[in-house]
Amino acid sequence: MTPFEVGLIMTGILLVLVMIGVRVAFAAALTGLVGLIAIFSLRMGFEKGFFVALKMAGTIPHSKSVTYSLSVLPTFILIGFLAFYAGFTKQLFEASKRWLGWMPGGMAVGTVFATAGFAAVSGASVATAAVFARVAIPEMLAAGYSKRLAASVVAAGGTLASLIPPSAILVIYAILVEQSVGKLLIAGFLPGVFSALIYVAIIVGISAWRGDAPPIRGYTFKQRMESIPGTLPIVAVVGIIFSSFFFGLATPTEAGSLGAFVVLIVAIAKGMRFKQLGQALHETAKLTVMIFTLIWGVLVYVRFLGFAGLPDAFRDFIVSLEFSPWMVMVLILCAYAVLGMFMDAIGMLILTLPVVYPAVMALNGGEGVSAADSAFGMSGEACAIWFGILVVKMAELCLITPPIGLNCFVVSGVRPDIPVQEVFRGCVPFFIADILTIGGLLAFPSIITLLPSLMQ
């Protein structure tokens, strides 16, 4: 048996384990360890190969996770939980409602912009959906909105956290493919806004047609202005993070730490209790440990893939296809759409990128290719950023599609009176909106690459 055959067998076993419900971190670590043992046993015998593989698997988590880049994750996560426990979400939603409620489906439109605003300090899609299921759905129902529309708007709006910086999943992508964290985060801003605007267009069109989302009127200009101060802490944090990345004033970790400090000071000034602070720190620690455990487990599997030669084989296979590079890219994205129906976004990216990313880069012409010589009309670095935004958007699209559709289950869990089937049905227009967004990002890559190309 060759190492390549071992790689295929263990990859198949990994997929089976994930499908039957084994956590991705443990399934990947187990298959990676067994795979390493098998490969080294073929080379040097079982006894020696077993201990070599065991030592390698034991050192990988520490050697790969003690990097400065990973320290940005807990700071971004902390910002989101501090903002939630400090009550910033309610103020953000209130301001959006007062300024945008006059439109057809205005409160739903306001919810989209409020989720986008919270995404700019949260970076977690599921957390955003859970927060606004508590804040926005009761008010939309009280205003006469249908349960289906109210729940689906929150579930779809939560996905914006995948693109709008700071995004935890974009940080993970940047680390896995060894690209600039700052450029990846900045690259997600315009696509996030683009996606939000398409959501708004869908909501306004549906509301005007069905008439099940009446506009909210009666707010005076003074009342609207009074809602603005409550949003300033979030605006300040977004400004700090964005300007730090764009102008090179600070590293992502420094920007995240400063943002968390600003949110903490404002929260304390607004009367945040020690109990709430403890809850925010506890939730931050739990989510951080979960993400790091996932990274540790998958890194063992990734090392095994390298010894098995699967990434190189898949890259050569993709390049040898007789389809156009654009067709191959569309097929890759479609494969992510299917895979994302059965796996969570972070786990899916961590498992697939070690194989898919080299193939995409080879398809474009290589890591160091110039825009003039490339297949997609962009340099190697720009292609890495462009593909990152596309694949993250595909991963988050699966948060509102059955059978997994985690955001839909979260919204239904927070609101047991709304069956998850209703949430899925309501998300159909937003699924179409996401397809339009992805099509736009494929047709106009500059939406993604413009801001990173201007960074200092």
Tab-separated table of C-alpha atoms in Angstrom:
chain	number	residue	atom	x	y	z
A	1	MET	CA	0.000	0.000	0.000
A	2	THR	CA	1.341	3.451	-0.931
A	3	PRO	CA	1.117	6.623	1.203
A	4	PHE	CA	-1.299	8.049	-1.379
A	5	GLU	CA	-3.660	5.099	-0.923
A	6	VAL	CA	-3.427	5.505	2.844
A	7	GLY	CA	-4.388	9.158	2.364
A	8	LEU	CA	-7.473	8.257	0.352
A	9	ILE	CA	-8.592	5.623	2.858
A	10	MET	CA	-8.161	7.842	5.905
A	11	THR	CA	-9.878	10.768	4.178
A	12	GLY	CA	-12.841	8.505	3.476
A	13	ILE	CA	-12.898	7.383	7.117
A	14	LEU	CA	-12.753	11.031	8.227
A	15	LEU	CA	-15.784	11.910	6.107
A	16	VAL	CA	-17.716	8.953	7.532
A	17	LEU	CA	-16.857	9.966	11.103
A	18	VAL	CA	-17.988	13.532	10.480
A	19	MET	CA	-21.226	12.375	8.843
A	20	ILE	CA	-22.148	10.184	11.817
A	21	GLY	CA	-21.684	13.065	14.223
A	22	VAL	CA	-18.113	12.842	15.536
A	23	ARG	CA	-16.711	16.303	16.242
A	24	VAL	CA	-14.471	17.523	13.432
A	25	ALA	CA	-11.553	18.241	15.788
A	26	PHE	CA	-11.476	14.717	17.199
A	27	ALA	CA	-12.237	12.979	13.898
A	28	ALA	CA	-9.426	14.873	12.166
A	29	ALA	CA	-6.923	14.280	14.966
A	30	LEU	CA	-7.732	10.563	15.098
A	31	THR	CA	-7.541	9.943	11.351
A	32	GLY	CA	-4.446	12.111	11.061
A	33	LEU	CA	-2.663	10.202	13.828
A	34	VAL	CA	-3.622	6.778	12.446
A	35	GLY	CA	-2.607	7.927	8.976
A	36	LEU	CA	0.797	9.113	10.169
A	37	ILE	CA	1.351	5.814	11.980
A	38	ALA	CA	0.468	3.891	8.830
A	39	ILE	CA	2.744	5.952	6.578
A	40	PHE	CA	5.772	5.835	8.894
A	41	SER	CA	5.191	2.129	9.551
A	42	LEU	CA	5.418	1.529	5.800
A	43	ARG	CA	8.731	3.378	5.730
A	44	MET	CA	10.503	2.137	8.879
A	45	GLY	CA	8.450	-0.653	10.422
A	46	PHE	CA	5.594	-0.487	12.884
A	47	GLU	CA	7.534	-0.167	16.129
A	48	LYS	CA	9.730	2.731	15.049
A	49	GLY	CA	7.068	4.312	12.842
A	50	PHE	CA	4.542	4.299	15.683
A	51	PHE	CA	6.734	6.351	17.999
A	52	VAL	CA	7.879	8.739	15.253
A	53	ALA	CA	4.260	9.434	14.274
A	54	LEU	CA	3.221	9.821	17.915
A	55	LYS	CA	5.991	12.322	18.619
A	56	MET	CA	5.159	14.316	15.503
A	57	ALA	CA	1.438	14.436	16.299
A	58	GLY	CA	2.230	15.521	19.838
A	59	THR	CA	4.361	18.484	18.817
A	60	ILE	CA	2.196	19.799	15.970
A	61	PRO	CA	-0.520	21.540	18.059
A	62	HIS	CA	2.009	23.512	20.099
A	63	SER	CA	4.384	24.390	17.263
A	64	LYS	CA	1.608	25.586	14.958
A	65	SER	CA	-0.601	27.412	17.465
A	66	VAL	CA	1.989	29.503	19.325
A	67	THR	CA	1.960	32.039	16.506
A	68	TYR	CA	1.284	35.717	16.954
A	69	SER	CA	-1.375	35.689	14.231
A	70	LEU	CA	-3.682	33.406	16.225
A	71	SER	CA	-3.717	35.796	19.183
A	72	VAL	CA	-6.138	38.007	17.251
A	73	LEU	CA	-8.984	35.500	17.632
A	74	PRO	CA	-9.743	35.910	21.365
A	75	THR	CA	-9.594	39.711	21.104
A	76	PHE	CA	-12.209	39.812	18.329
A	77	ILE	CA	-14.414	37.292	20.129
A	78	LEU	CA	-14.178	39.328	23.354
A	79	ILE	CA	-15.333	42.483	21.555
A	80	GLY	CA	-18.515	40.740	20.442
A	81	PHE	CA	-19.439	39.314	23.835
A	82	LEU	CA	-18.665	42.580	25.650
A	83	ALA	CA	-20.887	44.457	23.180
A	84	PHE	CA	-23.696	41.940	23.716
A	85	TYR	CA	-23.615	41.955	27.513
A	86	ALA	CA	-23.297	45.747	27.549
A	87	GLY	CA	-26.573	46.055	25.619
A	88	PHE	CA	-25.154	47.732	22.501
A	89	THR	CA	-27.270	45.505	20.257
A	90	LYS	CA	-30.548	46.977	21.468
A	91	GLN	CA	-29.310	50.504	20.866
A	92	LEU	CA	-28.081	49.596	17.400
A	93	PHE	CA	-31.402	48.026	16.484
A	94	GLU	CA	-33.364	50.976	17.858
A	95	ALA	CA	-31.363	53.434	15.770
A	96	SER	CA	-31.811	51.335	12.620
A	97	LYS	CA	-35.548	51.050	13.260
A	98	ARG	CA	-36.018	54.790	13.705
A	99	TRP	CA	-34.008	55.749	10.615
A	100	LEU	CA	-35.154	53.024	8.209
A	101	GLY	CA	-38.565	51.966	9.481
A	102	TRP	CA	-40.438	54.136	6.965
A	103	MET	CA	-39.483	51.819	4.059
A	104	PRO	CA	-41.548	48.795	2.982
A	105	GLY	CA	-40.284	46.134	5.349
A	106	GLY	CA	-38.409	48.924	7.094
A	107	MET	CA	-37.926	47.147	10.404
A	108	ALA	CA	-36.516	44.122	8.574
A	109	VAL	CA	-34.229	46.446	6.610
A	110	GLY	CA	-33.171	48.015	9.891
A	111	THR	CA	-32.461	44.534	11.262
A	112	VAL	CA	-30.132	43.785	8.342
A	113	PHE	CA	-28.142	46.963	8.955
A	114	ALA	CA	-28.168	46.363	12.707
A	115	THR	CA	-26.819	42.835	12.236
A	116	ALA	CA	-24.192	44.247	9.874
A	117	GLY	CA	-23.220	46.785	12.520
A	118	PHE	CA	-23.020	44.155	15.235
A	119	ALA	CA	-21.067	41.908	12.850
A	120	ALA	CA	-18.471	44.667	12.726
A	121	VAL	CA	-17.733	44.066	16.411
A	122	SER	CA	-18.738	40.435	16.774
A	123	GLY	CA	-17.233	38.400	13.926
A	124	ALA	CA	-19.424	35.374	14.736
A	125	SER	CA	-22.446	34.565	12.577
A	126	VAL	CA	-24.223	32.269	15.009
A	127	ALA	CA	-23.781	34.713	17.891
A	128	THR	CA	-25.207	37.541	15.766
A	129	ALA	CA	-28.259	35.450	14.860
A	130	ALA	CA	-28.832	34.433	18.482
A	131	VAL	CA	-28.594	38.012	19.745
A	132	PHE	CA	-31.010	39.509	17.225
A	133	ALA	CA	-33.456	36.640	17.576
A	134	ARG	CA	-33.984	37.993	21.092
A	135	VAL	CA	-33.852	41.684	20.178
A	136	ALA	CA	-35.446	42.103	16.752
A	137	ILE	CA	-37.992	39.304	16.282
A	138	PRO	CA	-40.328	40.385	19.143
A	139	GLU	CA	-40.485	43.931	17.781
A	140	MET	CA	-41.107	42.808	14.208
A	141	LEU	CA	-43.907	40.495	15.335
A	142	ALA	CA	-45.440	43.290	17.413
A	143	ALA	CA	-45.380	45.521	14.315
A	144	GLY	CA	-47.380	42.963	12.315
A	145	TYR	CA	-44.595	41.141	10.487
A	146	SER	CA	-45.033	37.469	9.654
A	147	LYS	CA	-43.064	35.011	11.749
A	148	ARG	CA	-41.460	33.583	8.626
A	149	LEU	CA	-40.065	36.923	7.469
A	150	ALA	CA	-38.963	38.066	10.926
A	151	ALA	CA	-37.065	34.848	11.657
A	152	SER	CA	-35.483	34.513	8.229
A	153	VAL	CA	-34.217	38.106	8.235
A	154	VAL	CA	-32.377	37.473	11.497
A	155	ALA	CA	-30.963	34.128	10.318
A	156	ALA	CA	-29.742	35.584	7.010
A	157	GLY	CA	-28.513	38.835	8.531
A	158	GLY	CA	-26.314	36.868	10.916
A	159	THR	CA	-24.299	35.508	7.994
A	160	LEU	CA	-22.932	39.002	7.318
A	161	ALA	CA	-20.544	38.473	10.226
A	162	SER	CA	-18.539	36.149	7.988
A	163	LEU	CA	-17.401	39.001	5.757
A	164	ILE	CA	-17.582	42.289	7.627
A	165	PRO	CA	-14.390	42.755	9.671
A	166	PRO	CA	-13.500	41.581	12.222
A	167	SER	CA	-14.395	38.075	11.060
A	168	ALA	CA	-13.084	35.078	12.975
A	169	ILE	CA	-13.451	32.751	10.011
A	170	LEU	CA	-11.453	35.082	7.751
A	171	VAL	CA	-8.695	35.163	10.366
A	172	ILE	CA	-8.614	31.364	10.336
A	173	TYR	CA	-8.484	31.327	6.532
A	174	ALA	CA	-5.618	33.832	6.495
A	175	ILE	CA	-3.622	31.764	8.974
A	176	LEU	CA	-4.218	28.492	7.131
A	177	VAL	CA	-3.117	29.832	3.746
A	178	GLU	CA	-0.409	32.096	5.212
A	179	GLN	CA	-1.807	35.371	3.882
A	180	SER	CA	-2.066	38.802	5.519
A	181	VAL	CA	-4.771	38.824	8.200
A	182	GLY	CA	-5.242	42.567	7.798
A	183	LYS	CA	-5.720	42.412	4.028
A	184	LEU	CA	-8.184	39.521	4.295
A	185	LEU	CA	-10.252	41.380	6.868
A	186	ILE	CA	-10.268	44.605	4.872
A	187	ALA	CA	-11.187	42.655	1.737
A	188	GLY	CA	-14.404	41.476	3.376
A	189	PHE	CA	-15.779	44.982	3.957
A	190	LEU	CA	-17.097	45.870	0.492
A	191	PRO	CA	-18.462	42.355	-0.204
A	192	GLY	CA	-20.226	42.511	3.169
A	193	VAL	CA	-21.835	45.830	2.283
A	194	PHE	CA	-22.677	44.509	-1.182
A	195	SER	CA	-24.359	41.456	0.337
A	196	ALA	CA	-26.320	43.589	2.813
A	197	LEU	CA	-27.615	45.846	0.030
A	198	ILE	CA	-28.835	42.851	-1.961
A	199	TYR	CA	-30.627	41.598	1.166
A	200	VAL	CA	-32.266	45.009	1.521
A	201	ALA	CA	-33.410	45.005	-2.112
A	202	ILE	CA	-34.941	41.544	-1.616
A	203	ILE	CA	-36.726	42.605	1.571
A	204	VAL	CA	-38.151	45.795	0.066
A	205	GLY	CA	-39.342	43.928	-3.016
A	206	ILE	CA	-40.974	41.102	-1.051
A	207	SER	CA	-42.565	43.485	1.459
A	208	ALA	CA	-44.009	45.721	-1.260
A	209	TRP	CA	-45.398	42.671	-3.070
A	210	ARG	CA	-46.824	40.697	-0.130
A	211	GLY	CA	-47.734	43.550	2.175
A	212	ASP	CA	-46.877	41.492	5.287
A	213	ALA	CA	-44.221	43.897	6.586
A	214	PRO	CA	-45.824	47.309	7.155
A	215	PRO	CA	-43.579	50.383	7.402
A	216	ILE	CA	-42.996	52.009	10.777
A	217	ARG	CA	-43.718	55.724	10.768
A	218	GLY	CA	-44.157	58.460	13.328
A	219	TYR	CA	-40.571	59.054	14.460
A	220	THR	CA	-39.568	62.709	14.432
A	221	PHE	CA	-36.163	63.922	13.320
A	222	LYS	CA	-35.339	64.674	16.962
A	223	GLN	CA	-36.159	61.118	18.007
A	224	ARG	CA	-33.973	59.778	15.259
A	225	MET	CA	-31.056	61.956	16.291
A	226	GLU	CA	-31.485	60.846	19.904
A	227	SER	CA	-30.810	57.255	18.851
A	228	ILE	CA	-27.374	58.034	17.391
A	229	PRO	CA	-25.293	58.380	20.612
A	230	GLY	CA	-26.038	54.771	21.545
A	231	THR	CA	-24.356	53.581	18.343
A	232	LEU	CA	-21.167	55.621	18.766
A	233	PRO	CA	-19.224	52.957	20.727
A	234	ILE	CA	-19.687	50.491	17.874
A	235	VAL	CA	-18.783	53.166	15.314
A	236	ALA	CA	-15.648	53.942	17.328
A	237	VAL	CA	-14.576	50.303	17.468
A	238	VAL	CA	-15.199	49.830	13.742
A	239	GLY	CA	-13.207	52.990	13.011
A	240	ILE	CA	-10.306	51.841	15.180
A	241	ILE	CA	-10.116	48.405	13.623
A	242	PHE	CA	-10.618	49.549	10.032
A	243	SER	CA	-8.157	52.441	10.175
A	244	SER	CA	-5.559	50.306	11.965
A	245	PHE	CA	-5.679	47.707	9.203
A	246	PHE	CA	-5.977	50.073	6.278
A	247	PHE	CA	-3.278	52.553	7.245
A	248	GLY	CA	-0.961	50.042	8.904
A	249	LEU	CA	-1.174	51.766	12.292
A	250	ALA	CA	-1.362	48.536	14.271
A	251	THR	CA	-1.324	44.782	13.867
A	252	PRO	CA	-4.684	42.957	13.882
A	253	THR	CA	-4.037	41.759	17.440
A	254	GLU	CA	-3.237	45.277	18.633
A	255	ALA	CA	-6.317	46.653	16.894
A	256	GLY	CA	-8.513	43.939	18.410
A	257	SER	CA	-7.102	44.547	21.869
A	258	LEU	CA	-7.677	48.289	21.583
A	259	GLY	CA	-11.217	47.689	20.327
A	260	ALA	CA	-11.957	45.373	23.260
A	261	PHE	CA	-10.578	47.989	25.669
A	262	VAL	CA	-12.807	50.724	24.208
A	263	VAL	CA	-15.911	48.517	24.429
A	264	LEU	CA	-15.035	47.553	28.003
A	265	ILE	CA	-14.592	51.166	29.134
A	266	VAL	CA	-17.875	52.246	27.542
A	267	ALA	CA	-19.672	49.210	28.978
A	268	ILE	CA	-18.431	49.975	32.490
A	269	ALA	CA	-19.427	53.615	32.076
A	270	LYS	CA	-22.926	52.465	31.098
A	271	GLY	CA	-23.234	50.382	34.251
A	272	MET	CA	-22.011	46.946	33.223
A	273	ARG	CA	-21.972	44.670	36.290
A	274	PHE	CA	-19.155	42.380	37.353
A	275	LYS	CA	-21.429	39.387	36.715
A	276	GLN	CA	-21.950	40.464	33.109
A	277	LEU	CA	-18.218	40.991	32.640
A	278	GLY	CA	-17.593	37.504	34.007
A	279	GLN	CA	-20.146	36.045	31.589
A	280	ALA	CA	-18.493	37.806	28.648
A	281	LEU	CA	-15.058	36.504	29.641
A	282	HIS	CA	-16.420	33.006	30.212
A	283	GLU	CA	-18.153	32.877	26.820
A	284	THR	CA	-15.021	34.245	25.141
A	285	ALA	CA	-12.879	31.554	26.753
A	286	LYS	CA	-15.291	28.763	25.739
A	287	LEU	CA	-15.478	29.835	22.098
A	288	THR	CA	-11.726	30.433	21.886
A	289	VAL	CA	-10.943	27.000	23.296
A	290	MET	CA	-13.399	25.412	20.852
A	291	ILE	CA	-11.764	27.093	17.854
A	292	PHE	CA	-8.230	26.281	19.014
A	293	THR	CA	-9.166	22.656	19.658
A	294	LEU	CA	-10.529	22.466	16.135
A	295	ILE	CA	-7.335	23.967	14.729
A	296	TRP	CA	-5.122	21.593	16.752
A	297	GLY	CA	-6.992	18.498	15.636
A	298	VAL	CA	-7.082	19.443	11.985
A	299	LEU	CA	-3.394	20.424	11.935
A	300	VAL	CA	-2.506	16.805	12.710
A	301	TYR	CA	-4.643	15.721	9.766
A	302	VAL	CA	-3.085	18.379	7.522
A	303	ARG	CA	0.421	17.130	8.326
A	304	PHE	CA	-0.702	13.623	7.427
A	305	LEU	CA	-2.106	14.894	4.102
A	306	GLY	CA	1.277	16.377	3.267
A	307	PHE	CA	3.050	13.046	3.798
A	308	ALA	CA	0.338	11.239	1.830
A	309	GLY	CA	0.741	13.609	-1.132
A	310	LEU	CA	-2.978	14.363	-1.543
A	311	PRO	CA	-2.668	18.160	-1.964
A	312	ASP	CA	-0.155	17.777	-4.810
A	313	ALA	CA	-2.243	15.083	-6.482
A	314	PHE	CA	-5.433	17.146	-6.282
A	315	ARG	CA	-3.617	20.233	-7.588
A	316	ASP	CA	-2.298	18.308	-10.592
A	317	PHE	CA	-5.761	16.867	-11.239
A	318	ILE	CA	-7.442	20.290	-11.189
A	319	VAL	CA	-4.845	21.830	-13.498
A	320	SER	CA	-5.173	18.925	-15.942
A	321	LEU	CA	-8.941	19.357	-16.390
A	322	GLU	CA	-9.975	20.469	-19.856
A	323	PHE	CA	-12.522	22.944	-18.552
A	324	SER	CA	-11.852	26.665	-18.411
A	325	PRO	CA	-10.428	27.969	-15.100
A	326	TRP	CA	-13.651	29.903	-14.486
A	327	MET	CA	-15.754	26.751	-14.906
A	328	VAL	CA	-13.488	24.864	-12.518
A	329	MET	CA	-13.832	27.668	-9.967
A	330	VAL	CA	-17.631	27.510	-10.207
A	331	LEU	CA	-17.531	23.735	-9.728
A	332	ILE	CA	-15.314	24.133	-6.648
A	333	LEU	CA	-17.752	26.628	-5.146
A	334	CYS	CA	-20.666	24.285	-5.893
A	335	ALA	CA	-18.793	21.502	-4.089
A	336	TYR	CA	-18.436	23.795	-1.074
A	337	ALA	CA	-22.180	24.474	-1.182
A	338	VAL	CA	-22.916	20.741	-0.980
A	339	LEU	CA	-20.279	20.032	1.667
A	340	GLY	CA	-21.473	22.951	3.763
A	341	MET	CA	-24.897	21.363	4.083
A	342	PHE	CA	-23.366	18.699	6.317
A	343	MET	CA	-20.516	20.480	8.134
A	344	ASP	CA	-19.990	23.688	10.073
A	345	ALA	CA	-18.202	26.506	8.247
A	346	ILE	CA	-14.946	26.549	10.225
A	347	GLY	CA	-14.533	22.778	10.191
A	348	MET	CA	-15.252	22.628	6.469
A	349	LEU	CA	-12.658	25.255	5.607
A	350	ILE	CA	-9.977	23.819	7.852
A	351	LEU	CA	-10.441	20.347	6.372
A	352	THR	CA	-10.594	21.331	2.698
A	353	LEU	CA	-8.239	24.279	2.300
A	354	PRO	CA	-4.984	22.290	2.596
A	355	VAL	CA	-6.059	20.422	-0.553
A	356	VAL	CA	-8.205	22.941	-2.443
A	357	TYR	CA	-6.181	26.135	-1.926
A	358	PRO	CA	-2.983	24.911	-3.698
A	359	ALA	CA	-5.147	23.704	-6.588
A	360	VAL	CA	-6.845	27.101	-6.978
A	361	MET	CA	-3.519	28.917	-6.858
A	362	ALA	CA	-2.087	26.549	-9.484
A	363	LEU	CA	-5.184	27.115	-11.608
A	364	ASN	CA	-4.482	30.861	-11.562
A	365	GLY	CA	-0.822	30.335	-12.456
A	366	GLY	CA	0.913	29.932	-9.107
A	367	GLU	CA	1.652	31.912	-5.948
A	368	GLY	CA	4.000	34.364	-7.664
A	369	VAL	CA	2.120	34.884	-10.928
A	370	SER	CA	1.493	38.424	-12.164
A	371	ALA	CA	-1.946	39.689	-13.108
A	372	ALA	CA	-1.017	39.776	-16.798
A	373	ASP	CA	-0.009	36.103	-16.872
A	374	SER	CA	-2.782	34.737	-14.636
A	375	ALA	CA	-5.950	32.848	-15.536
A	376	PHE	CA	-8.246	35.039	-13.428
A	377	GLY	CA	-6.608	38.368	-14.234
A	378	MET	CA	-5.075	38.921	-10.808
A	379	SER	CA	-1.788	38.328	-9.038
A	380	GLY	CA	-1.201	35.351	-6.773
A	381	GLU	CA	-1.767	37.381	-3.609
A	382	ALA	CA	-4.953	38.965	-4.980
A	383	CYS	CA	-6.224	35.537	-6.037
A	384	ALA	CA	-5.665	34.171	-2.528
A	385	ILE	CA	-7.706	37.037	-1.073
A	386	TRP	CA	-10.419	36.758	-3.728
A	387	PHE	CA	-10.791	33.009	-3.242
A	388	GLY	CA	-10.880	33.462	0.532
A	389	ILE	CA	-13.849	35.822	0.392
A	390	LEU	CA	-15.671	33.577	-2.086
A	391	VAL	CA	-15.201	30.390	-0.105
A	392	VAL	CA	-16.110	32.052	3.191
A	393	LYS	CA	-19.282	33.420	1.628
A	394	MET	CA	-20.093	29.921	0.365
A	395	ALA	CA	-19.474	28.479	3.812
A	396	GLU	CA	-21.752	31.003	5.463
A	397	LEU	CA	-24.419	30.515	2.791
A	398	CYS	CA	-24.800	27.027	4.209
A	399	LEU	CA	-25.831	28.488	7.570
A	400	ILE	CA	-29.290	29.108	6.092
A	401	THR	CA	-29.661	25.956	3.980
A	402	PRO	CA	-30.980	22.561	5.136
A	403	PRO	CA	-30.275	20.081	6.584
A	404	ILE	CA	-27.731	21.719	8.930
A	405	GLY	CA	-28.491	25.447	8.527
A	406	LEU	CA	-27.110	26.336	11.948
A	407	ASN	CA	-28.399	29.925	11.980
A	408	CYS	CA	-31.926	28.684	11.287
A	409	PHE	CA	-31.737	26.213	14.163
A	410	VAL	CA	-30.358	28.911	16.475
A	411	VAL	CA	-33.194	31.311	15.641
A	412	SER	CA	-35.781	28.564	16.111
A	413	GLY	CA	-34.111	27.557	19.374
A	414	VAL	CA	-34.329	31.083	20.732
A	415	ARG	CA	-37.920	31.370	19.454
A	416	PRO	CA	-39.557	27.933	19.979
A	417	ASP	CA	-42.861	29.339	18.667
A	418	ILE	CA	-41.303	29.534	15.182
A	419	PRO	CA	-40.679	26.050	13.714
A	420	VAL	CA	-37.324	25.590	12.028
A	421	GLN	CA	-39.130	24.575	8.832
A	422	GLU	CA	-40.676	28.052	8.705
A	423	VAL	CA	-37.262	29.657	9.096
A	424	PHE	CA	-35.828	27.570	6.250
A	425	ARG	CA	-38.754	28.486	3.978
A	426	GLY	CA	-38.341	32.150	4.791
A	427	CYS	CA	-34.630	31.980	3.934
A	428	VAL	CA	-35.242	30.926	0.314
A	429	PRO	CA	-35.196	34.548	-1.003
A	430	PHE	CA	-32.000	35.191	0.954
A	431	PHE	CA	-30.429	32.059	-0.501
A	432	ILE	CA	-31.170	33.513	-3.944
A	433	ALA	CA	-29.713	36.843	-2.781
A	434	ASP	CA	-26.506	35.083	-1.712
A	435	ILE	CA	-26.235	33.369	-5.090
A	436	LEU	CA	-26.538	36.797	-6.727
A	437	THR	CA	-23.858	38.131	-4.380
A	438	ILE	CA	-21.464	35.304	-5.233
A	439	GLY	CA	-22.168	35.820	-8.928
A	440	GLY	CA	-21.373	39.510	-8.549
A	441	LEU	CA	-18.101	38.757	-6.726
A	442	LEU	CA	-17.118	36.317	-9.489
A	443	ALA	CA	-17.970	38.785	-12.248
A	444	PHE	CA	-16.389	41.808	-10.536
A	445	PRO	CA	-13.389	40.655	-8.450
A	446	SER	CA	-12.417	44.283	-7.820
A	447	ILE	CA	-15.200	44.462	-5.209
A	448	ILE	CA	-12.959	42.195	-3.154
A	449	THR	CA	-9.476	43.250	-4.225
A	450	LEU	CA	-9.884	47.057	-4.318
A	451	LEU	CA	-9.396	47.909	-0.651
A	452	PRO	CA	-6.496	45.473	-0.026
A	453	SER	CA	-4.687	46.908	-3.054
A	454	LEU	CA	-4.884	50.393	-1.485
A	455	MET	CA	-3.511	49.356	1.895
A	456	GLN	CA	-0.223	50.768	3.046
